[in-house]
Amino acid sequence: MTHALTLANFSVPSSAGSLEDYIQAAQRVPMLSETEEQELARNFRQENDLEAARKLVLSHLRLVIAIARGYQGYGLPQADLIQEGNVGLMKAVKRFDPTRGVRLVSFAMHWIKAEIHEYILRNWRLVKIATTKAQRKLFFNLRSLKQSLTTLGQEQVNAVAAQLGVKPEEVVEMETRFSGGDVALESGSDDEDEHFAPIAYLAADSSVEPSMQLERKEYDRLQDEGLRSALAGLDERSRAIVQRRWLVEEGSEAATLHELAAEFGVSAERIRQIEVKAMQKMKALLVSQT
């Protein structure tokens, strides 16, 4: 079931005034009992009752505020952190299943933190410093483990690596990224000598425009779906050969013709013939889908 759940549906306390006024208004919203929460959640899931969803969101705004306060050390506006957390709260309400026997407060914490994390990673540095799931985990944990702004010593690096289950080199790399300051793209001075800021050397790149990115993402999705469909049209042996030869995971090595020949009990030439035939069939299937 699709629920039209957006910020427009909610009369949340206004943040146009002071942040303290917003926080006080959110704190005045009554908390729900477990019975009330269950009933509202059922009404929303079964009847798309947006008023029920609104009450669920408003009653948990104080949770967002409490979580957002834990991320003040990143130098980002608390109001923005709260706003992003509210988005995560609405996503949690949309996905909350009252039949699981879990309170919304426990379920929502993950979604609230996830949205705040994404916001921090997008805005804390002009160039993202954490691009993989492992790096993101290290990013937030290293920030919380550091006791000062000084560079970590080797013993500290080893201790952090052991505690987080990563390699010492990864800790050092992330620590180095933390230590690097941002470089202004544009000069803040009127001095002619300062006019040659980095922005002057950057050519406009239309590929980063949102419309182009969306188009490229949709193209990649269609290509991926087409590839899966084409693979499904092969027999089991042909599919295995194509996957082992051309679709290995990054960091893994593709199987050779001789390795596959030994595995399937045929000659290397026969493996090559099966591969060629399979690729031709996949190409025909992909063309027919466009």
PDB file of C-alpha atoms in Angstrom:
ATOM      1  CA  MET A   1       0.000   0.000   0.000  1.00  0.00           C
ATOM      2  CA  THR A   2       1.362   3.436  -0.913  1.00  0.00           C
ATOM      3  CA  HIS A   3       0.908   6.248   1.597  1.00  0.00           C
ATOM      4  CA  ALA A   4       1.185   9.896   0.567  1.00  0.00           C
ATOM      5  CA  LEU A   5       3.297  10.804   3.583  1.00  0.00           C
ATOM      6  CA  THR A   6       5.257  14.036   3.198  1.00  0.00           C
ATOM      7  CA  LEU A   7       6.041  17.148   5.203  1.00  0.00           C
ATOM      8  CA  ALA A   8       3.032  18.834   3.608  1.00  0.00           C
ATOM      9  CA  ASN A   9       0.750  16.482   5.549  1.00  0.00           C
ATOM     10  CA  PHE A  10       1.884  17.706   8.948  1.00  0.00           C
ATOM     11  CA  SER A  11       1.297  20.836  10.982  1.00  0.00           C
ATOM     12  CA  VAL A  12       4.573  20.434  12.825  1.00  0.00           C
ATOM     13  CA  PRO A  13       5.675  23.174  15.225  1.00  0.00           C
ATOM     14  CA  SER A  14       7.082  26.005  13.141  1.00  0.00           C
ATOM     15  CA  SER A  15      10.849  26.464  13.111  1.00  0.00           C
ATOM     16  CA  ALA A  16      10.539  29.905  11.494  1.00  0.00           C
ATOM     17  CA  GLY A  17      11.039  31.513  14.919  1.00  0.00           C
ATOM     18  CA  SER A  18      13.693  30.533  17.406  1.00  0.00           C
ATOM     19  CA  LEU A  19      14.889  26.954  17.640  1.00  0.00           C
ATOM     20  CA  GLU A  20      14.132  26.984  21.355  1.00  0.00           C
ATOM     21  CA  ASP A  21      10.472  27.827  20.646  1.00  0.00           C
ATOM     22  CA  TYR A  22      10.286  24.882  18.269  1.00  0.00           C
ATOM     23  CA  ILE A  23      11.825  22.525  20.811  1.00  0.00           C
ATOM     24  CA  GLN A  24       9.450  23.700  23.540  1.00  0.00           C
ATOM     25  CA  ALA A  25       6.447  23.256  21.239  1.00  0.00           C
ATOM     26  CA  ALA A  26       7.565  19.735  20.319  1.00  0.00           C
ATOM     27  CA  GLN A  27       8.055  18.836  23.969  1.00  0.00           C
ATOM     28  CA  ARG A  28       4.473  19.897  24.727  1.00  0.00           C
ATOM     29  CA  VAL A  29       3.014  17.324  22.304  1.00  0.00           C
ATOM     30  CA  PRO A  30       1.599  14.512  24.489  1.00  0.00           C
ATOM     31  CA  MET A  31       3.258  11.121  24.344  1.00  0.00           C
ATOM     32  CA  LEU A  32       1.160   8.165  23.229  1.00  0.00           C
ATOM     33  CA  SER A  33       0.399   5.065  25.235  1.00  0.00           C
ATOM     34  CA  GLU A  34       1.191   1.722  23.629  1.00  0.00           C
ATOM     35  CA  THR A  35      -2.526   1.128  22.994  1.00  0.00           C
ATOM     36  CA  GLU A  36      -2.971   4.528  21.330  1.00  0.00           C
ATOM     37  CA  GLU A  37       0.150   3.993  19.222  1.00  0.00           C
ATOM     38  CA  GLN A  38      -1.029   0.568  18.050  1.00  0.00           C
ATOM     39  CA  GLU A  39      -4.461   1.885  17.101  1.00  0.00           C
ATOM     40  CA  LEU A  40      -3.085   4.859  15.175  1.00  0.00           C
ATOM     41  CA  ALA A  41      -0.543   2.690  13.350  1.00  0.00           C
ATOM     42  CA  ARG A  42      -3.252   0.214  12.323  1.00  0.00           C
ATOM     43  CA  ASN A  43      -5.488   3.015  11.069  1.00  0.00           C
ATOM     44  CA  PHE A  44      -2.673   4.385   8.953  1.00  0.00           C
ATOM     45  CA  ARG A  45      -1.625   1.046   7.469  1.00  0.00           C
ATOM     46  CA  GLN A  46      -5.100  -0.302   6.824  1.00  0.00           C
ATOM     47  CA  GLU A  47      -7.064   2.843   6.000  1.00  0.00           C
ATOM     48  CA  ASN A  48      -4.360   5.306   4.893  1.00  0.00           C
ATOM     49  CA  ASP A  49      -5.481   7.613   7.723  1.00  0.00           C
ATOM     50  CA  LEU A  50      -3.061  10.546   7.433  1.00  0.00           C
ATOM     51  CA  GLU A  51      -4.420  12.121  10.608  1.00  0.00           C
ATOM     52  CA  ALA A  52      -3.309   9.010  12.485  1.00  0.00           C
ATOM     53  CA  ALA A  53       0.135   9.264  10.876  1.00  0.00           C
ATOM     54  CA  ARG A  54       0.326  12.955  11.823  1.00  0.00           C
ATOM     55  CA  LYS A  55      -0.279  12.124  15.473  1.00  0.00           C
ATOM     56  CA  LEU A  56       2.393   9.417  15.381  1.00  0.00           C
ATOM     57  CA  VAL A  57       4.927  11.841  13.930  1.00  0.00           C
ATOM     58  CA  LEU A  58       4.122  14.740  16.249  1.00  0.00           C
ATOM     59  CA  SER A  59       4.312  12.562  19.352  1.00  0.00           C
ATOM     60  CA  HIS A  60       7.861  11.504  18.446  1.00  0.00           C
ATOM     61  CA  LEU A  61       9.368  14.880  17.515  1.00  0.00           C
ATOM     62  CA  ARG A  62      11.061  14.978  20.925  1.00  0.00           C
ATOM     63  CA  LEU A  63      12.895  11.773  19.970  1.00  0.00           C
ATOM     64  CA  VAL A  64      14.302  13.460  16.861  1.00  0.00           C
ATOM     65  CA  ILE A  65      15.461  16.446  18.920  1.00  0.00           C
ATOM     66  CA  ALA A  66      17.212  14.191  21.443  1.00  0.00           C
ATOM     67  CA  ILE A  67      19.023  12.244  18.705  1.00  0.00           C
ATOM     68  CA  ALA A  68      19.981  15.401  16.760  1.00  0.00           C
ATOM     69  CA  ARG A  69      21.640  16.856  19.858  1.00  0.00           C
ATOM     70  CA  GLY A  70      24.158  14.007  19.727  1.00  0.00           C
ATOM     71  CA  TYR A  71      25.463  15.271  16.372  1.00  0.00           C
ATOM     72  CA  GLN A  72      26.174  18.904  17.270  1.00  0.00           C
ATOM     73  CA  GLY A  73      29.935  18.355  17.091  1.00  0.00           C
ATOM     74  CA  TYR A  74      29.955  18.394  13.283  1.00  0.00           C
ATOM     75  CA  GLY A  75      29.453  22.150  13.029  1.00  0.00           C
ATOM     76  CA  LEU A  76      26.118  21.872  11.213  1.00  0.00           C
ATOM     77  CA  PRO A  77      22.978  23.813  12.211  1.00  0.00           C
ATOM     78  CA  GLN A  78      20.931  21.927  14.778  1.00  0.00           C
ATOM     79  CA  ALA A  79      17.741  23.035  13.046  1.00  0.00           C
ATOM     80  CA  ASP A  80      18.901  21.277   9.860  1.00  0.00           C
ATOM     81  CA  LEU A  81      19.809  18.136  11.783  1.00  0.00           C
ATOM     82  CA  ILE A  82      16.345  18.102  13.330  1.00  0.00           C
ATOM     83  CA  GLN A  83      14.713  18.658   9.951  1.00  0.00           C
ATOM     84  CA  GLU A  84      16.593  15.718   8.433  1.00  0.00           C
ATOM     85  CA  GLY A  85      15.733  13.608  11.473  1.00  0.00           C
ATOM     86  CA  ASN A  86      12.061  14.468  10.968  1.00  0.00           C
ATOM     87  CA  VAL A  87      12.295  13.076   7.443  1.00  0.00           C
ATOM     88  CA  GLY A  88      13.673   9.848   8.880  1.00  0.00           C
ATOM     89  CA  LEU A  89      10.849   9.782  11.440  1.00  0.00           C
ATOM     90  CA  MET A  90       8.231  10.028   8.693  1.00  0.00           C
ATOM     91  CA  LYS A  91       9.903   7.210   6.790  1.00  0.00           C
ATOM     92  CA  ALA A  92       9.767   5.127   9.961  1.00  0.00           C
ATOM     93  CA  VAL A  93       6.054   5.866  10.477  1.00  0.00           C
ATOM     94  CA  LYS A  94       5.390   4.894   6.873  1.00  0.00           C
ATOM     95  CA  ARG A  95       7.105   1.521   7.348  1.00  0.00           C
ATOM     96  CA  PHE A  96       6.073   0.807  10.937  1.00  0.00           C
ATOM     97  CA  ASP A  97       4.204  -2.485  11.406  1.00  0.00           C
ATOM     98  CA  PRO A  98       2.266  -2.544  14.689  1.00  0.00           C
ATOM     99  CA  THR A  99       1.892  -6.332  14.515  1.00  0.00           C
ATOM    100  CA  ARG A 100       5.623  -6.869  15.145  1.00  0.00           C
ATOM    101  CA  GLY A 101       5.317  -6.106  18.848  1.00  0.00           C
ATOM    102  CA  VAL A 102       7.912  -3.313  18.748  1.00  0.00           C
ATOM    103  CA  ARG A 103       7.315   0.266  19.891  1.00  0.00           C
ATOM    104  CA  LEU A 104       7.676   2.991  17.288  1.00  0.00           C
ATOM    105  CA  VAL A 105      10.342   4.740  19.356  1.00  0.00           C
ATOM    106  CA  SER A 106      12.674   1.742  18.961  1.00  0.00           C
ATOM    107  CA  PHE A 107      11.886   1.270  15.275  1.00  0.00           C
ATOM    108  CA  ALA A 108      12.242   4.954  14.399  1.00  0.00           C
ATOM    109  CA  MET A 109      15.714   5.445  15.888  1.00  0.00           C
ATOM    110  CA  HIS A 110      17.382   3.672  12.950  1.00  0.00           C
ATOM    111  CA  TRP A 111      15.605   5.771  10.330  1.00  0.00           C
ATOM    112  CA  ILE A 112      16.206   9.049  12.141  1.00  0.00           C
ATOM    113  CA  LYS A 113      19.927   8.367  12.556  1.00  0.00           C
ATOM    114  CA  ALA A 114      20.234   7.184   8.948  1.00  0.00           C
ATOM    115  CA  GLU A 115      18.850  10.462   7.580  1.00  0.00           C
ATOM    116  CA  ILE A 116      21.044  12.553   9.876  1.00  0.00           C
ATOM    117  CA  HIS A 117      24.100  10.496   8.884  1.00  0.00           C
ATOM    118  CA  GLU A 118      23.390  11.051   5.198  1.00  0.00           C
ATOM    119  CA  TYR A 119      22.989  14.779   5.766  1.00  0.00           C
ATOM    120  CA  ILE A 120      26.275  15.008   7.663  1.00  0.00           C
ATOM    121  CA  LEU A 121      28.155  13.061   5.007  1.00  0.00           C
ATOM    122  CA  ARG A 122      26.735  15.302   2.285  1.00  0.00           C
ATOM    123  CA  ASN A 123      27.572  18.538   4.031  1.00  0.00           C
ATOM    124  CA  TRP A 124      30.414  18.108   6.507  1.00  0.00           C
ATOM    125  CA  ARG A 125      33.015  18.284   3.758  1.00  0.00           C
ATOM    126  CA  LEU A 126      32.757  19.724   0.279  1.00  0.00           C
ATOM    127  CA  VAL A 127      34.306  16.490  -0.990  1.00  0.00           C
ATOM    128  CA  LYS A 128      32.815  13.390   0.643  1.00  0.00           C
ATOM    129  CA  ILE A 129      35.245  11.664   2.961  1.00  0.00           C
ATOM    130  CA  ALA A 130      33.239   8.474   3.487  1.00  0.00           C
ATOM    131  CA  THR A 131      31.972   6.740   0.376  1.00  0.00           C
ATOM    132  CA  THR A 132      31.488   3.098   1.390  1.00  0.00           C
ATOM    133  CA  LYS A 133      29.482   1.481   4.161  1.00  0.00           C
ATOM    134  CA  ALA A 134      32.669   0.515   6.017  1.00  0.00           C
ATOM    135  CA  GLN A 135      34.099   4.029   5.687  1.00  0.00           C
ATOM    136  CA  ARG A 136      30.876   5.568   6.973  1.00  0.00           C
ATOM    137  CA  LYS A 137      30.932   3.327  10.026  1.00  0.00           C
ATOM    138  CA  LEU A 138      34.570   4.255  10.641  1.00  0.00           C
ATOM    139  CA  PHE A 139      33.766   7.940  10.082  1.00  0.00           C
ATOM    140  CA  PHE A 140      31.170   8.175  12.850  1.00  0.00           C
ATOM    141  CA  ASN A 141      32.883   5.803  15.263  1.00  0.00           C
ATOM    142  CA  LEU A 142      36.261   7.507  14.896  1.00  0.00           C
ATOM    143  CA  ARG A 143      34.667  10.888  15.567  1.00  0.00           C
ATOM    144  CA  SER A 144      33.164   9.587  18.808  1.00  0.00           C
ATOM    145  CA  LEU A 145      36.307   7.733  19.907  1.00  0.00           C
ATOM    146  CA  LYS A 146      38.732  10.613  19.455  1.00  0.00           C
ATOM    147  CA  GLN A 147      39.376  12.299  22.795  1.00  0.00           C
ATOM    148  CA  SER A 148      41.054  15.379  21.317  1.00  0.00           C
ATOM    149  CA  LEU A 149      41.829  17.093  18.018  1.00  0.00           C
ATOM    150  CA  THR A 150      45.457  15.930  18.090  1.00  0.00           C
ATOM    151  CA  THR A 151      46.753  13.305  15.684  1.00  0.00           C
ATOM    152  CA  LEU A 152      46.365   9.746  16.900  1.00  0.00           C
ATOM    153  CA  GLY A 153      49.531   7.896  17.850  1.00  0.00           C
ATOM    154  CA  GLN A 154      50.292   4.390  16.634  1.00  0.00           C
ATOM    155  CA  GLU A 155      49.047   2.792  19.862  1.00  0.00           C
ATOM    156  CA  GLN A 156      45.805   4.762  19.624  1.00  0.00           C
ATOM    157  CA  VAL A 157      45.442   3.819  15.961  1.00  0.00           C
ATOM    158  CA  ASN A 158      45.882   0.125  16.802  1.00  0.00           C
ATOM    159  CA  ALA A 159      43.388   0.396  19.667  1.00  0.00           C
ATOM    160  CA  VAL A 160      40.776   2.089  17.486  1.00  0.00           C
ATOM    161  CA  ALA A 161      41.327  -0.449  14.692  1.00  0.00           C
ATOM    162  CA  ALA A 162      40.885  -3.339  17.116  1.00  0.00           C
ATOM    163  CA  GLN A 163      37.752  -1.825  18.639  1.00  0.00           C
ATOM    164  CA  LEU A 164      36.108  -1.133  15.264  1.00  0.00           C
ATOM    165  CA  GLY A 165      37.311  -4.298  13.557  1.00  0.00           C
ATOM    166  CA  VAL A 166      39.185  -2.532  10.738  1.00  0.00           C
ATOM    167  CA  LYS A 167      42.780  -2.309   9.562  1.00  0.00           C
ATOM    168  CA  PRO A 168      45.104   0.265  11.177  1.00  0.00           C
ATOM    169  CA  GLU A 169      45.793   1.690   7.708  1.00  0.00           C
ATOM    170  CA  GLU A 170      42.105   2.497   7.302  1.00  0.00           C
ATOM    171  CA  VAL A 171      42.084   4.372  10.601  1.00  0.00           C
ATOM    172  CA  VAL A 172      45.161   6.353   9.540  1.00  0.00           C
ATOM    173  CA  GLU A 173      43.571   7.208   6.190  1.00  0.00           C
ATOM    174  CA  MET A 174      40.349   8.425   7.787  1.00  0.00           C
ATOM    175  CA  GLU A 175      42.327  10.368  10.415  1.00  0.00           C
ATOM    176  CA  THR A 176      44.263  12.039   7.586  1.00  0.00           C
ATOM    177  CA  ARG A 177      41.017  12.999   5.884  1.00  0.00           C
ATOM    178  CA  PHE A 178      39.724  14.476   9.130  1.00  0.00           C
ATOM    179  CA  SER A 179      42.879  16.557   9.452  1.00  0.00           C
ATOM    180  CA  GLY A 180      42.618  18.023   5.974  1.00  0.00           C
ATOM    181  CA  GLY A 181      40.935  21.402   5.851  1.00  0.00           C
ATOM    182  CA  ASP A 182      38.436  22.513   3.253  1.00  0.00           C
ATOM    183  CA  VAL A 183      39.709  24.698   0.410  1.00  0.00           C
ATOM    184  CA  ALA A 184      37.470  27.557  -0.681  1.00  0.00           C
ATOM    185  CA  LEU A 185      36.488  27.302  -4.326  1.00  0.00           C
ATOM    186  CA  GLU A 186      35.930  31.028  -4.601  1.00  0.00           C
ATOM    187  CA  SER A 187      38.135  33.815  -3.319  1.00  0.00           C
ATOM    188  CA  GLY A 188      36.743  35.923  -0.518  1.00  0.00           C
ATOM    189  CA  SER A 189      39.079  38.838  -1.328  1.00  0.00           C
ATOM    190  CA  ASP A 190      38.843  41.677  -3.820  1.00  0.00           C
ATOM    191  CA  ASP A 191      42.591  41.555  -4.367  1.00  0.00           C
ATOM    192  CA  GLU A 192      43.303  40.790  -8.036  1.00  0.00           C
ATOM    193  CA  ASP A 193      46.032  38.365  -6.957  1.00  0.00           C
ATOM    194  CA  GLU A 194      43.374  36.330  -5.183  1.00  0.00           C
ATOM    195  CA  HIS A 195      41.058  36.027  -8.173  1.00  0.00           C
ATOM    196  CA  PHE A 196      42.697  32.820  -9.367  1.00  0.00           C
ATOM    197  CA  ALA A 197      40.800  30.608  -6.937  1.00  0.00           C
ATOM    198  CA  PRO A 198      40.216  26.912  -7.756  1.00  0.00           C
ATOM    199  CA  ILE A 199      36.797  27.726  -9.226  1.00  0.00           C
ATOM    200  CA  ALA A 200      38.551  29.506 -12.102  1.00  0.00           C
ATOM    201  CA  TYR A 201      40.157  26.248 -13.227  1.00  0.00           C
ATOM    202  CA  LEU A 202      37.049  24.072 -13.080  1.00  0.00           C
ATOM    203  CA  ALA A 203      35.228  23.584 -16.362  1.00  0.00           C
ATOM    204  CA  ALA A 204      31.451  23.329 -16.282  1.00  0.00           C
ATOM    205  CA  ASP A 205      30.374  19.688 -16.350  1.00  0.00           C
ATOM    206  CA  SER A 206      26.777  19.143 -17.462  1.00  0.00           C
ATOM    207  CA  SER A 207      26.970  15.491 -16.358  1.00  0.00           C
ATOM    208  CA  VAL A 208      26.573  16.516 -12.722  1.00  0.00           C
ATOM    209  CA  GLU A 209      23.251  18.247 -13.326  1.00  0.00           C
ATOM    210  CA  PRO A 210      20.428  16.534 -11.404  1.00  0.00           C
ATOM    211  CA  SER A 211      18.483  15.766 -14.581  1.00  0.00           C
ATOM    212  CA  MET A 212      21.521  14.119 -16.171  1.00  0.00           C
ATOM    213  CA  GLN A 213      22.242  12.114 -13.020  1.00  0.00           C
ATOM    214  CA  LEU A 214      18.652  10.858 -12.860  1.00  0.00           C
ATOM    215  CA  GLU A 215      18.726   9.944 -16.529  1.00  0.00           C
ATOM    216  CA  ARG A 216      22.001   8.053 -16.092  1.00  0.00           C
ATOM    217  CA  LYS A 217      20.703   6.251 -12.997  1.00  0.00           C
ATOM    218  CA  GLU A 218      17.553   5.179 -14.850  1.00  0.00           C
ATOM    219  CA  TYR A 219      19.657   3.996 -17.815  1.00  0.00           C
ATOM    220  CA  ASP A 220      21.871   1.922 -15.506  1.00  0.00           C
ATOM    221  CA  ARG A 221      18.796   0.419 -13.858  1.00  0.00           C
ATOM    222  CA  LEU A 222      17.302  -0.600 -17.204  1.00  0.00           C
ATOM    223  CA  GLN A 223      20.632  -2.050 -18.309  1.00  0.00           C
ATOM    224  CA  ASP A 224      20.877  -4.082 -15.106  1.00  0.00           C
ATOM    225  CA  GLU A 225      17.335  -5.406 -15.480  1.00  0.00           C
ATOM    226  CA  GLY A 226      17.987  -6.250 -19.127  1.00  0.00           C
ATOM    227  CA  LEU A 227      21.158  -8.149 -18.223  1.00  0.00           C
ATOM    228  CA  ARG A 228      19.364 -10.198 -15.559  1.00  0.00           C
ATOM    229  CA  SER A 229      16.579 -10.995 -18.004  1.00  0.00           C
ATOM    230  CA  ALA A 230      19.069 -12.039 -20.689  1.00  0.00           C
ATOM    231  CA  LEU A 231      20.944 -14.282 -18.247  1.00  0.00           C
ATOM    232  CA  ALA A 232      17.686 -15.916 -17.227  1.00  0.00           C
ATOM    233  CA  GLY A 233      17.144 -16.899 -20.871  1.00  0.00           C
ATOM    234  CA  LEU A 234      20.280 -19.090 -20.911  1.00  0.00           C
ATOM    235  CA  ASP A 235      20.576 -22.696 -19.866  1.00  0.00           C
ATOM    236  CA  GLU A 236      22.281 -23.366 -16.549  1.00  0.00           C
ATOM    237  CA  ARG A 237      25.694 -24.255 -17.965  1.00  0.00           C
ATOM    238  CA  SER A 238      25.824 -21.297 -20.366  1.00  0.00           C
ATOM    239  CA  ARG A 239      24.737 -18.917 -17.626  1.00  0.00           C
ATOM    240  CA  ALA A 240      27.428 -20.227 -15.284  1.00  0.00           C
ATOM    241  CA  ILE A 241      30.125 -19.822 -17.944  1.00  0.00           C
ATOM    242  CA  VAL A 242      29.117 -16.239 -18.758  1.00  0.00           C
ATOM    243  CA  GLN A 243      28.969 -15.287 -15.086  1.00  0.00           C
ATOM    244  CA  ARG A 244      32.341 -16.879 -14.295  1.00  0.00           C
ATOM    245  CA  ARG A 245      33.966 -15.275 -17.335  1.00  0.00           C
ATOM    246  CA  TRP A 246      32.434 -11.790 -17.441  1.00  0.00           C
ATOM    247  CA  LEU A 247      30.406 -11.031 -14.311  1.00  0.00           C
ATOM    248  CA  VAL A 248      32.830 -11.694 -11.483  1.00  0.00           C
ATOM    249  CA  GLU A 249      32.798  -9.408  -8.448  1.00  0.00           C
ATOM    250  CA  GLU A 250      35.307  -6.594  -8.185  1.00  0.00           C
ATOM    251  CA  GLY A 251      38.578  -7.894  -6.808  1.00  0.00           C
ATOM    252  CA  SER A 252      37.969 -11.434  -8.091  1.00  0.00           C
ATOM    253  CA  GLU A 253      39.585 -12.987 -11.143  1.00  0.00           C
ATOM    254  CA  ALA A 254      37.618 -14.284 -14.111  1.00  0.00           C
ATOM    255  CA  ALA A 255      37.824 -18.024 -14.754  1.00  0.00           C
ATOM    256  CA  THR A 256      39.936 -19.161 -17.705  1.00  0.00           C
ATOM    257  CA  LEU A 257      38.688 -21.389 -20.509  1.00  0.00           C
ATOM    258  CA  HIS A 258      40.865 -24.222 -19.239  1.00  0.00           C
ATOM    259  CA  GLU A 259      39.572 -23.914 -15.666  1.00  0.00           C
ATOM    260  CA  LEU A 260      35.971 -24.101 -16.868  1.00  0.00           C
ATOM    261  CA  ALA A 261      36.839 -26.951 -19.225  1.00  0.00           C
ATOM    262  CA  ALA A 262      38.164 -28.991 -16.290  1.00  0.00           C
ATOM    263  CA  GLU A 263      35.105 -28.125 -14.205  1.00  0.00           C
ATOM    264  CA  PHE A 264      32.535 -29.106 -16.845  1.00  0.00           C
ATOM    265  CA  GLY A 265      34.505 -32.026 -18.295  1.00  0.00           C
ATOM    266  CA  VAL A 266      34.775 -30.683 -21.865  1.00  0.00           C
ATOM    267  CA  SER A 267      37.507 -29.097 -23.970  1.00  0.00           C
ATOM    268  CA  ALA A 268      38.534 -25.451 -23.722  1.00  0.00           C
ATOM    269  CA  GLU A 269      37.396 -24.975 -27.309  1.00  0.00           C
ATOM    270  CA  ARG A 270      33.928 -26.283 -26.394  1.00  0.00           C
ATOM    271  CA  ILE A 271      33.748 -23.775 -23.525  1.00  0.00           C
ATOM    272  CA  ARG A 272      34.671 -20.998 -25.966  1.00  0.00           C
ATOM    273  CA  GLN A 273      31.923 -22.089 -28.368  1.00  0.00           C
ATOM    274  CA  ILE A 274      29.320 -22.151 -25.575  1.00  0.00           C
ATOM    275  CA  GLU A 275      30.462 -18.713 -24.443  1.00  0.00           C
ATOM    276  CA  VAL A 276      30.187 -17.225 -27.945  1.00  0.00           C
ATOM    277  CA  LYS A 277      26.748 -18.727 -28.498  1.00  0.00           C
ATOM    278  CA  ALA A 278      25.525 -17.527 -25.093  1.00  0.00           C
ATOM    279  CA  MET A 279      26.769 -13.991 -25.702  1.00  0.00           C
ATOM    280  CA  GLN A 280      25.056 -13.905 -29.093  1.00  0.00           C
ATOM    281  CA  LYS A 281      21.793 -15.055 -27.540  1.00  0.00           C
ATOM    282  CA  MET A 282      22.053 -12.455 -24.761  1.00  0.00           C
ATOM    283  CA  LYS A 283      22.757  -9.705 -27.289  1.00  0.00           C
ATOM    284  CA  ALA A 284      19.661 -10.682 -29.280  1.00  0.00           C
ATOM    285  CA  LEU A 285      17.538 -10.657 -26.101  1.00  0.00           C
ATOM    286  CA  LEU A 286      18.852  -7.257 -25.073  1.00  0.00           C
ATOM    287  CA  VAL A 287      18.163  -5.797 -28.526  1.00  0.00           C
ATOM    288  CA  SER A 288      14.611  -7.150 -28.487  1.00  0.00           C
ATOM    289  CA  GLN A 289      13.947  -5.417 -25.145  1.00  0.00           C
ATOM    290  CA  THR A 290      14.961  -1.941 -26.356  1.00  0.00           C
TER     291      THR A 290
END
